[in-house]
CSV table of C-alpha atoms in Angstrom, one decimal:
chain,number,residue,atom,x,y,z
I,1276,MET,CA,0.6,22.9,19.3
I,1277,THR,CA,1.9,21.1,22.4
I,1278,ARG,CA,4.7,17.9,21.7
I,1279,ARG,CA,1.9,15.7,23.1
I,1280,GLN,CA,-0.3,17.2,19.9
I,1281,LEU,CA,2.5,17.0,18.0
I,1282,ILE,CA,3.6,13.5,18.6
I,1283,ARG,CA,0.1,12.5,17.7
I,1284,ARG,CA,0.4,14.2,14.5
I,1285,ILE,CA,3.0,12.7,13.5
I,1286,SER,CA,2.1,9.6,14.0
I,1287,TYR,CA,-0.3,9.7,11.4
I,1288,ALA,CA,1.6,11.5,8.6
I,1289,SER,CA,1.6,9.9,5.2
I,1290,LEU,CA,4.5,8.6,3.1
I,1291,GLY,CA,5.1,11.7,1.0
I,1292,LEU,CA,7.8,10.4,-1.5
I,1293,SER,CA,7.4,12.8,-4.1
I,1294,THR,CA,8.1,11.6,-8.0
I,1295,PRO,CA,9.8,12.6,-10.8
I,1296,LEU,CA,8.6,14.2,-13.7
I,1297,TRP,CA,10.2,11.8,-16.9
I,1298,LEU,CA,9.3,13.0,-20.7
I,1299,SER,CA,8.8,9.9,-22.6
I,1300,GLY,CA,6.0,11.1,-25.1
I,1301,CYS,CA,3.6,9.0,-27.1
I,1302,ALA,CA,3.9,5.3,-26.7
I,1303,ILE,CA,2.4,2.1,-28.4
I,1304,ASP,CA,-0.1,0.4,-26.2
I,1305,PRO,CA,0.2,-3.1,-25.3
I,1306,ILE,CA,-3.0,-4.2,-25.7
I,1307,THR,CA,-5.1,-2.1,-28.7
I,1308,GLY,CA,-1.4,-1.4,-30.6
I,1309,LYS,CA,-1.3,2.3,-31.8
I,1310,PRO,CA,-0.7,4.4,-30.4
I,1311,THR,CA,-1.4,6.5,-27.4
I,1312,LEU,CA,-0.4,10.0,-25.1
I,1313,MET,CA,2.2,9.3,-22.5
I,1314,LEU,CA,4.3,10.4,-20.3
I,1315,LEU,CA,5.7,7.2,-19.1
I,1316,SER,CA,8.7,5.3,-20.0
I,1317,ARG,CA,8.4,1.7,-19.4
I,1318,GLU,CA,11.9,2.4,-17.9
I,1319,ASP,CA,10.6,4.5,-15.6
I,1320,GLU,CA,7.4,3.0,-14.4
I,1321,ILE,CA,10.1,0.1,-12.9
I,1322,ALA,CA,11.7,3.1,-11.3
I,1323,ILE,CA,8.8,3.9,-9.8
I,1324,ASP,CA,7.9,0.8,-8.4
I,1325,ARG,CA,10.9,0.0,-7.1
I,1326,GLN,CA,11.3,3.0,-5.0
I,1327,GLN,CA,7.4,2.6,-3.5
I,1328,THR,CA,7.1,-0.6,-3.3
I,1329,PRO,CA,9.2,-1.2,0.0
I,1330,HIS,CA,7.0,2.4,1.9
I,1331,GLN,CA,3.4,0.5,0.4
I,1332,PHE,CA,4.5,-3.4,2.0
I,1333,SER,CA,5.6,-2.0,4.6
I,1334,ALA,CA,2.5,0.0,5.7
I,1335,ASP,CA,0.9,-3.6,4.8
I,1336,TYR,CA,3.2,-5.1,7.5
I,1337,GLY,CA,5.5,-6.5,5.0
I,1338,ILE,CA,6.2,-9.6,3.4
I,1339,THR,CA,5.0,-12.8,4.6
I,1340,THR,CA,7.0,-15.3,6.8
I,1341,ASP,CA,5.3,-18.4,5.3
I,1342,ALA,CA,7.5,-18.9,2.5
I,1343,ALA,CA,5.6,-21.7,0.6
I,1344,LEU,CA,2.5,-19.8,0.6
I,1345,ASN,CA,4.1,-16.4,-1.1
I,1346,ARG,CA,6.3,-18.9,-3.9
I,1347,TYR,CA,2.8,-20.4,-4.6
I,1348,VAL,CA,0.9,-17.3,-5.4
I,1349,ALA,CA,4.0,-15.9,-6.9
I,1350,GLU,CA,4.1,-19.4,-9.2
I,1351,LEU,CA,0.8,-18.8,-10.0
I,1352,GLY,CA,1.5,-15.0,-10.7
I,1353,GLY,CA,4.9,-16.0,-13.2
I,1354,SER,CA,2.4,-19.1,-15.0
I,1355,ILE,CA,-0.3,-16.3,-16.0
I,1356,SER,CA,2.1,-12.8,-16.9
I,1357,SER,CA,3.9,-15.3,-19.0
I,1358,LEU,CA,0.6,-14.8,-21.4
I,1359,SER,CA,-0.1,-11.4,-20.9
I,1360,HIS,CA,0.3,-8.5,-23.9
I,1361,ARG,CA,3.4,-7.3,-21.4
I,1362,ALA,CA,5.2,-10.5,-20.5
I,1363,ASP,CA,8.9,-9.0,-20.7
I,1364,MET,CA,8.3,-6.7,-17.3
I,1365,PRO,CA,9.2,-8.0,-14.7
I,1366,TYR,CA,7.0,-9.3,-12.6
I,1367,ASN,CA,7.3,-10.0,-8.8
I,1368,PHE,CA,3.9,-11.0,-6.1
I,1369,GLN,CA,3.9,-10.8,-2.8
I,1370,VAL,CA,1.6,-11.6,0.2
I,1371,VAL,CA,1.8,-9.2,3.0
I,1372,ASN,CA,0.7,-9.5,6.0
I,1373,ALA,CA,-2.8,-6.4,6.1
I,1374,ASN,CA,-6.0,-8.0,7.6
I,1375,TYR,CA,-8.1,-5.9,4.9
I,1376,VAL,CA,-9.6,-7.5,1.5
I,1377,ASN,CA,-7.9,-6.8,-1.3
I,1378,ALA,CA,-4.7,-6.7,-4.3
I,1379,TYR,CA,-3.0,-3.6,-5.7
I,1380,ALA,CA,-1.3,-4.0,-8.1
I,1381,PHE,CA,2.5,-1.1,-9.0
I,1382,PRO,CA,2.8,-0.1,-12.6
I,1383,GLY,CA,6.1,-1.6,-12.9
I,1384,GLY,CA,4.9,-5.0,-12.6
I,1385,SER,CA,4.8,-5.6,-8.5
I,1386,ILE,CA,1.8,-6.8,-7.2
I,1387,ALA,CA,0.5,-7.6,-3.8
I,1388,VAL,CA,-2.8,-9.4,-2.4
I,1389,THR,CA,-2.7,-9.3,1.3
I,1390,ARG,CA,-3.7,-12.7,3.8
I,1391,GLY,CA,-7.1,-10.4,4.5
I,1392,ILE,CA,-8.5,-11.6,1.0
I,1393,LEU,CA,-6.8,-14.9,0.5
I,1394,LEU,CA,-9.0,-16.6,3.3
I,1395,GLU,CA,-11.7,-14.9,1.7
I,1396,LEU,CA,-10.8,-17.0,-1.3
I,1397,GLN,CA,-12.4,-20.6,-2.3
I,1398,ASN,CA,-10.1,-21.7,-5.2
I,1399,GLU,CA,-7.1,-21.8,-7.3
I,1400,ALA,CA,-10.0,-20.5,-9.7
I,1401,GLU,CA,-10.9,-17.5,-7.7
I,1402,LEU,CA,-7.2,-16.5,-6.9
I,1403,ALA,CA,-5.9,-16.5,-10.1
I,1404,ALA,CA,-8.7,-14.4,-11.4
I,1405,LEU,CA,-7.5,-11.9,-8.8
I,1406,LEU,CA,-4.2,-12.3,-9.7
I,1407,GLY,CA,-5.0,-12.1,-13.8
I,1408,HIS,CA,-7.0,-9.2,-12.8
I,1409,GLU,CA,-4.2,-7.0,-11.3
I,1410,ILE,CA,-2.1,-8.1,-14.1
I,1411,GLY,CA,-4.5,-6.6,-16.6
I,1412,HIS,CA,-3.8,-2.7,-14.5
I,1413,VAL,CA,0.1,-3.7,-15.4
I,1414,THR,CA,-0.6,-5.0,-19.0
I,1415,ALA,CA,-3.3,-1.3,-20.1
I,1416,ARG,CA,-0.6,0.8,-18.2
I,1417,HIS,CA,-3.4,2.3,-16.2
I,1418,ALA,CA,-1.6,3.9,-13.2
I,1419,GLY,CA,0.6,5.1,-16.2
I,1420,ALA,CA,-1.7,7.0,-18.0
I,1421,ARG,CA,-3.0,8.0,-14.5
I,1422,MET,CA,0.1,9.7,-14.0
I,1423,THR,CA,0.5,11.5,-17.3
I,1424,GLN,CA,-3.0,12.9,-16.8
I,1425,GLY,CA,-1.6,14.0,-13.5
I,1426,MET,CA,1.1,15.5,-15.4
I,1427,LEU,CA,-0.5,17.2,-17.3
I,1428,ALA,CA,-2.3,18.5,-14.7
I,1429,GLN,CA,1.3,20.1,-13.3
I,1430,ALA,CA,2.2,21.3,-16.3
I,1431,ALA,CA,-1.2,23.3,-16.6
I,1432,VAL,CA,-0.9,24.4,-13.3
I,1433,GLY,CA,3.0,26.1,-13.6
I,1434,THR,CA,1.8,28.0,-16.8
I,1435,ALA,CA,-1.6,29.2,-14.8
I,1436,VAL,CA,1.5,30.4,-11.6
I,1437,ALA,CA,4.2,31.4,-14.0
I,1438,GLY,CA,3.8,35.0,-13.3
I,1439,LEU,CA,2.6,35.4,-9.7
I,1440,GLY,CA,6.6,35.0,-8.9
I,1441,GLU,CA,9.6,32.3,-7.8
I,1442,SER,CA,8.6,31.7,-4.5
I,1443,THR,CA,4.7,31.0,-5.0
I,1444,LEU,CA,5.5,28.7,-7.7
I,1445,GLY,CA,7.5,26.5,-6.5
I,1446,GLY,CA,5.1,26.7,-3.6
I,1447,ALA,CA,2.1,25.6,-6.4
I,1448,VAL,CA,3.9,23.1,-8.6
I,1449,GLY,CA,6.5,21.5,-5.8
I,1450,MET,CA,3.3,20.2,-3.6
I,1451,VAL,CA,1.4,19.3,-7.2
I,1452,GLY,CA,4.0,17.2,-7.4
I,1453,GLN,CA,4.1,15.2,-4.5
I,1454,ILE,CA,3.0,12.1,-5.0
I,1455,GLY,CA,2.7,9.3,-2.4
I,1456,ALA,CA,2.9,5.5,-2.6
I,1457,GLY,CA,-0.9,5.8,-2.0
I,1458,ALA,CA,-1.3,7.8,-5.0
I,1459,LEU,CA,-1.0,5.0,-6.8
I,1460,LEU,CA,-3.1,3.2,-5.3
I,1461,ALA,CA,-5.7,5.1,-5.8
I,1462,ARG,CA,-9.3,4.5,-7.7
I,1463,TYR,CA,-9.1,3.1,-10.8
I,1464,SER,CA,-11.8,4.6,-13.3
I,1465,ARG,CA,-14.7,1.4,-13.7
I,1466,ASP,CA,-12.9,1.6,-17.9
I,1467,ASN,CA,-10.2,0.6,-15.9
I,1468,GLU,CA,-11.5,-2.4,-13.9
I,1469,ARG,CA,-13.9,-3.4,-16.8
I,1470,GLN,CA,-10.5,-3.4,-19.3
I,1471,ALA,CA,-8.8,-5.3,-16.2
I,1472,ASP,CA,-11.5,-8.2,-15.6
I,1473,GLN,CA,-11.1,-8.4,-19.5
I,1474,LEU,CA,-8.0,-9.0,-19.8
I,1475,GLY,CA,-7.3,-10.8,-16.3
I,1476,THR,CA,-10.0,-13.9,-17.3
I,1477,ASP,CA,-8.3,-14.3,-20.8
I,1478,TYR,CA,-5.1,-14.4,-19.6
I,1479,MET,CA,-5.4,-16.7,-16.8
I,1480,ALA,CA,-8.2,-19.0,-19.5
I,1481,LEU,CA,-4.6,-18.5,-21.0
I,1482,ALA,CA,-3.0,-20.4,-18.3
I,1483,ASN,CA,-5.5,-23.3,-18.3
I,1484,GLN,CA,-7.3,-22.1,-15.3
I,1485,ASN,CA,-10.8,-22.3,-15.4
I,1486,PRO,CA,-12.8,-18.6,-15.8
I,1487,GLU,CA,-15.1,-18.9,-14.3
I,1488,GLY,CA,-13.1,-18.2,-11.1
I,1489,MET,CA,-13.5,-14.5,-12.4
I,1490,VAL,CA,-17.4,-14.8,-11.6
I,1491,GLY,CA,-16.6,-16.8,-8.2
I,1492,LEU,CA,-14.4,-14.1,-7.3
I,1493,MET,CA,-16.7,-11.4,-7.8
I,1494,ASN,CA,-19.5,-13.2,-5.6
I,1495,MET,CA,-17.0,-13.5,-2.6
I,1496,LEU,CA,-16.5,-9.2,-2.9
I,1497,ARG,CA,-20.4,-8.7,-3.1
I,1498,SER,CA,-21.1,-11.0,-0.6
I,1499,LEU,CA,-18.3,-9.6,0.8
I,1500,SER,CA,-19.3,-6.1,0.7
I,1501,ASP,CA,-22.2,-7.2,3.7
I,1502,ARG,CA,-20.7,-9.6,6.0
I,1503,LYS,CA,-17.8,-7.5,6.3
I,1504,PRO,CA,-17.9,-3.8,4.7
I,1505,ASN,CA,-14.9,-2.4,7.0
I,1506,ALA,CA,-12.6,-4.8,5.1
I,1507,ILE,CA,-13.3,-4.7,1.6
I,1508,GLU,CA,-14.1,-0.9,1.9
I,1509,LEU,CA,-10.5,0.1,1.3
I,1510,MET,CA,-10.0,-2.4,-1.7
I,1511,PHE,CA,-14.2,-1.2,-3.6
I,1512,SER,CA,-12.4,2.8,-3.0
I,1513,SER,CA,-9.7,1.8,-5.7
I,1514,HIS,CA,-11.8,-1.1,-7.6
I,1515,PRO,CA,-15.5,0.1,-7.7
I,1516,MET,CA,-17.6,-2.9,-8.4
I,1517,SER,CA,-21.0,-2.2,-9.4
I,1518,ASP,CA,-23.3,-4.5,-10.7
I,1519,GLU,CA,-21.8,-3.9,-14.9
I,1520,ARG,CA,-19.0,-4.9,-14.0
I,1521,TYR,CA,-20.3,-8.1,-12.9
I,1522,ARG,CA,-23.1,-8.6,-15.9
I,1523,ASN,CA,-19.9,-8.3,-18.1
I,1524,VAL,CA,-17.4,-10.6,-16.0
I,1525,GLN,CA,-21.1,-13.4,-16.8
I,1526,GLN,CA,-20.7,-12.7,-19.8
I,1527,GLN,CA,-17.3,-13.0,-21.2
I,1528,VAL,CA,-16.9,-15.9,-19.3
I,1529,SER,CA,-19.9,-17.1,-20.5
I,1530,GLY,CA,-18.3,-17.2,-24.2
I,1531,PHE,CA,-15.9,-19.9,-23.3
I,1532,SER,CA,-15.9,-23.3,-24.3
I,1533,ALA,CA,-17.7,-26.2,-21.8
I,1534,ASN,CA,-14.5,-28.1,-21.3
I,1535,GLN,CA,-12.5,-24.3,-20.1
I,1536,ARG,CA,-15.7,-23.9,-18.1
I,1537,GLY,CA,-15.1,-27.4,-16.7
I,1538,ARG,CA,-12.1,-27.5,-15.5
I,1539,ASP,CA,-10.5,-28.2,-12.5
I,1540,VAL,CA,-11.2,-24.6,-9.5
I,1541,GLY,CA,-8.2,-26.3,-6.9
I,1542,ARG,CA,-10.1,-26.1,-4.2
I,1543,GLU,CA,-8.1,-28.7,-2.8
I,1544,ARG,CA,-4.8,-27.6,-3.8
I,1545,TYR,CA,-6.0,-23.5,-2.8
I,1546,MET,CA,-6.6,-25.2,0.8
I,1547,ASP,CA,-3.5,-27.5,0.6
I,1548,GLN,CA,-1.6,-24.1,0.0
I,1549,THR,CA,-2.8,-22.1,2.4
I,1550,ALA,CA,-3.4,-24.2,5.2
I,1551,ARG,CA,-1.1,-22.5,7.6
I,1552,LEU,CA,-2.5,-19.0,6.6
I,1553,ARG,CA,-6.1,-20.4,7.5
I,1554,ALA,CA,-5.1,-21.9,11.0
I,1555,MET,CA,-4.4,-18.0,12.2
I,1556,LYS,CA,-8.6,-17.0,10.8
I,1557,PRO,CA,-9.9,-16.5,14.4
I,1558,ALA,CA,-6.4,-14.5,15.4
I,1559,ILE,CA,-6.7,-12.5,11.8
I,1560,GLU,CA,-10.7,-12.2,12.3
I,1561,ALA,CA,-10.2,-10.5,16.0
I,1562,MET,CA,-7.6,-8.6,14.6
I,1563,GLN,CA,-10.7,-7.3,12.3
I,1564,GLU,CA,-12.9,-7.0,14.7
I,1565,GLY,CA,-10.6,-4.9,16.4
I,1566,GLU,CA,-10.7,-2.2,14.1
I,1567,ARG,CA,-13.6,-2.1,13.7
I,1568,LEU,CA,-14.4,-1.1,16.8
I,1569,LEU,CA,-12.2,1.0,17.1
I,1570,ALA,CA,-12.9,3.1,13.9
I,1571,GLN,CA,-16.7,3.5,15.9
I,1572,ARG,CA,-15.1,4.8,18.3
I,1573,ASN,CA,-15.2,1.9,20.6
I,1574,PRO,CA,-11.6,1.5,22.5
I,1575,GLN,CA,-12.5,-1.1,25.2
I,1576,GLN,CA,-13.7,-3.2,23.2
I,1577,ALA,CA,-11.4,-2.5,20.3
I,1578,GLU,CA,-8.7,-3.2,23.3
I,1579,ALA,CA,-10.2,-6.5,24.3
I,1580,ARG,CA,-9.9,-8.1,20.7
I,1581,LEU,CA,-6.8,-6.9,19.4
I,1582,LEU,CA,-5.1,-8.5,22.8
I,1583,GLU,CA,-7.4,-11.3,21.8
I,1584,ALA,CA,-6.0,-11.7,18.9
I,1585,VAL,CA,-2.6,-12.0,20.5
I,1586,ARG,CA,-3.4,-14.5,22.9
I,1587,LEU,CA,-4.3,-16.3,19.6
I,1588,ALA,CA,-1.3,-15.3,17.5
I,1589,PRO,CA,1.5,-14.3,19.8
I,1590,ASN,CA,4.0,-14.0,17.1
I,1591,ASP,CA,2.4,-12.3,14.7
I,1592,TYR,CA,4.4,-8.9,13.4
I,1593,THR,CA,0.6,-7.6,12.5
I,1594,GLY,CA,-1.1,-8.1,15.6
I,1595,LEU,CA,1.8,-7.2,17.5
I,1596,MET,CA,1.9,-3.5,15.5
I,1597,LEU,CA,-2.1,-3.4,15.6
I,1598,ALA,CA,-1.8,-3.6,19.8
I,1599,GLY,CA,0.9,-1.2,19.9
I,1600,LYS,CA,-0.9,1.5,17.8
I,1601,PHE,CA,-3.9,1.3,19.8
I,1602,TYR,CA,-2.1,2.3,22.7
I,1603,LEU,CA,-0.5,4.7,21.4
I,1604,VAL,CA,-2.9,6.2,20.5
I,1605,GLN,CA,-4.2,5.8,23.9
I,1606,ASP,CA,-1.3,8.6,25.2
I,1607,LYS,CA,-0.3,4.2,26.7
I,1608,ASP,CA,3.3,4.4,25.6
I,1609,GLN,CA,5.2,2.6,27.9
I,1610,GLU,CA,2.6,-0.1,26.9
I,1611,ALA,CA,2.7,0.8,23.5
I,1612,LEU,CA,7.0,0.4,23.5
I,1613,ARG,CA,6.6,-3.4,24.9
I,1614,TYR,CA,4.5,-4.7,21.6
I,1615,PHE,CA,6.5,-3.0,19.2
I,1616,ASP,CA,10.1,-4.8,21.0
I,1617,ARG,CA,7.8,-7.8,20.5
I,1618,ALA,CA,7.1,-7.0,16.8
I,1619,ARG,CA,10.5,-5.9,16.3
I,1620,GLN,CA,11.8,-9.2,17.4
I,1621,ALA,CA,9.0,-10.8,15.5
I,1622,MET,CA,10.5,-9.3,12.1
I,1623,PRO,CA,13.6,-7.8,12.8
I,1624,GLY,CA,13.9,-6.3,9.3
I,1625,GLU,CA,10.9,-5.3,9.1
I,1626,GLY,CA,10.7,-0.7,8.9
I,1627,GLN,CA,6.9,0.3,10.6
I,1628,ALA,CA,8.0,-1.1,14.0
I,1629,MET,CA,11.3,0.3,14.4
I,1630,GLN,CA,9.1,3.9,13.1
I,1631,TYR,CA,6.4,3.2,15.7
I,1632,ARG,CA,8.6,2.6,18.3
I,1633,GLY,CA,11.0,5.3,18.0
I,1634,LEU,CA,6.9,7.3,18.3
I,1635,ALA,CA,6.7,5.7,21.4
I,1636,HIS,CA,10.0,6.8,22.7
I,1637,LEU,CA,9.4,10.7,21.4
I,1638,GLY,CA,6.3,10.3,23.6
I,1639,LEU,CA,8.7,9.7,26.7
I,1640,GLU,CA,11.3,11.7,26.1
I,1641,ARG,CA,13.1,9.0,25.1
I,1642,TYR,CA,14.8,11.4,22.2
I,1643,ASP,CA,18.3,9.3,21.9
I,1644,ARG,CA,16.6,6.3,21.4
I,1645,ALA,CA,14.0,7.4,19.2
I,1646,LEU,CA,17.1,8.9,17.0
I,1647,ALA,CA,18.2,5.6,17.2
I,1648,ASP,CA,14.9,4.0,15.6
I,1649,PHE,CA,14.2,6.6,13.0
I,1650,LEU,CA,17.8,6.4,11.6
I,1651,ALA,CA,17.3,2.1,11.3
I,1652,TYR,CA,13.6,3.1,10.3
I,1653,GLU,CA,15.9,6.0,7.8
I,1654,GLU,CA,18.2,2.5,6.1
I,1655,VAL,CA,15.7,0.4,5.9
I,1656,LEU,CA,13.3,2.7,4.1
I,1657,PRO,CA,15.0,5.4,2.6
I,1658,GLY,CA,13.0,8.3,0.6
I,1659,ASN,CA,10.9,9.0,3.1
I,1660,PRO,CA,10.4,12.5,3.7
I,1661,GLY,CA,8.5,11.8,6.8
I,1662,THR,CA,12.1,10.4,8.5
I,1663,ASP,CA,13.2,14.0,8.5
I,1664,PHE,CA,11.1,15.7,9.8
I,1665,LEU,CA,10.8,13.2,12.7
I,1666,VAL,CA,15.0,12.8,12.7
I,1667,GLY,CA,15.4,16.5,12.9
I,1668,TYR,CA,13.2,16.6,15.7
I,1669,SER,CA,14.7,13.7,17.6
I,1670,TYR,CA,17.7,15.8,17.1
I,1671,GLU,CA,16.4,19.1,18.2
I,1672,LYS,CA,14.9,17.9,21.6
I,1673,SER,CA,18.3,15.8,21.8
I,1674,GLY,CA,19.9,19.5,21.8
I,1675,SER,CA,21.5,19.5,18.2
I,1676,ARG,CA,20.4,22.2,16.6
I,1677,GLN,CA,22.9,22.0,13.5
I,1678,ASN,CA,21.6,18.4,13.4
I,1679,ALA,CA,17.9,20.2,13.0
I,1680,ALA,CA,18.3,22.6,11.2
I,1681,GLN,CA,19.4,20.2,8.8
I,1682,ARG,CA,17.3,18.2,8.4
I,1683,TYR,CA,14.5,20.2,8.9
I,1684,GLN,CA,15.8,22.1,5.3
I,1685,ALA,CA,15.7,18.4,4.2
I,1686,PHE,CA,12.1,18.1,5.7
I,1687,LEU,CA,11.4,21.1,3.9
I,1688,GLN,CA,13.0,20.9,0.5
I,1689,LYS,CA,10.0,18.8,-0.1
I,1690,VAL,CA,7.1,19.0,2.2
I,1691,GLN,CA,5.9,22.6,2.1
I,1692,ARG,CA,1.9,22.5,3.2
I,1693,GLY,CA,0.5,21.5,6.6
I,1694,ASP,CA,1.9,21.1,11.1
I,1695,GLN,CA,5.5,19.4,10.6
I,1696,ALA,CA,6.0,22.0,7.8
I,1697,GLU,CA,5.0,24.7,9.7
I,1698,TYR,CA,6.8,24.0,12.4
I,1699,ALA,CA,10.2,23.7,10.9
I,1700,TYR,CA,10.3,26.4,9.4
I,1701,ALA,CA,9.3,28.8,12.8
I,1702,ARG,CA,12.7,26.9,14.3
I,1703,LEU,CA,14.6,27.0,11.3
I,1704,LYS,CA,13.3,31.3,11.8
I,1705,GLU,CA,14.0,31.4,15.4
I,1706,TRP,CA,17.4,30.3,14.4
I,1707,GLY,CA,18.1,32.7,12.4
I,1708,TYR,CA,18.4,30.0,10.0
I,1709,VAL,CA,16.3,31.9,7.0
């Protein structure tokens, strides 16, 4: 593998954050009040949440710098979550700078909405429906239930390979146990979605929001699948939509009183609170179009749209990062570095710019600078095994073999498969460490 190929593969490496296995046995379902098998306690859910959310928020280009908008969403979310079945969870609501259309919840109560979906909503009732739905996932413990199923499967794998010897056992179970930030946002089942819709509608109505907002939210998402399929793809992969789900919501909402369904949907208030974001709509749509064109392997037109976005919003962190990433995959490292530098100036504490600036420095063979960037990233976002590899590689290329070996060993304790694991193991073997 050439240096360029290795760096490119590193650029696409996903987070490999390991999650420890806590065994808590049966729990009481907060919705039904009945015992249910749950291997995660409330404290476990919160611990996982706090470990994973910083990485996911960073992957989504950080939390908005529009403090008023973030406060509005947080206050609305808090008014709904306080009336839920798990009002005692430490909920926090954030607007993240991603352009795609989505919202998601972590098991401990961290909930994020993208600026992409806020641009598509038309009123406060629809936002309340969106937040209520995500709160429903938390109260029904859907992520915890999925992780419990994964742990039981892991235990079965451990039993099945118990007779294969220690090294094989360690490799098999170790790999099954790797759960990254994206895994916690993976697909919910249709039953999960149905329940979250029902709970979210009830919660928002209790908070004096018009339950018709849930129907409006569904109509928007269904329409968007035709207008902007790329922007909605991730949301539908994690939150499957169906005609049945839509009909169920319509039926539930029809059961509310005329007074409840006649409540003000809060359009004027929503438009006032999102005014600064909506002023950026042309730039965000240019970014969305650039990402779509890049996915279709049309780099020339993609570049034009991404640069148009930077022209329209020259200090927008997301736009600068997207332009930098475009040039990085085009092997134009110096140009990429220019945009990553600007992105870091726009949001100095945001980790993704540090990480990608390090990758650009690797491409330019500036290994000392790459090392400084990766160490800065690690300080902001600890717990990413990929950082051990990147730091180790930078040490190796800087001539510090002992430091490189320590980092490669740390990496291999967490990741045992893939190109990077093979590379790290080969170096350790060559240097006499294994």
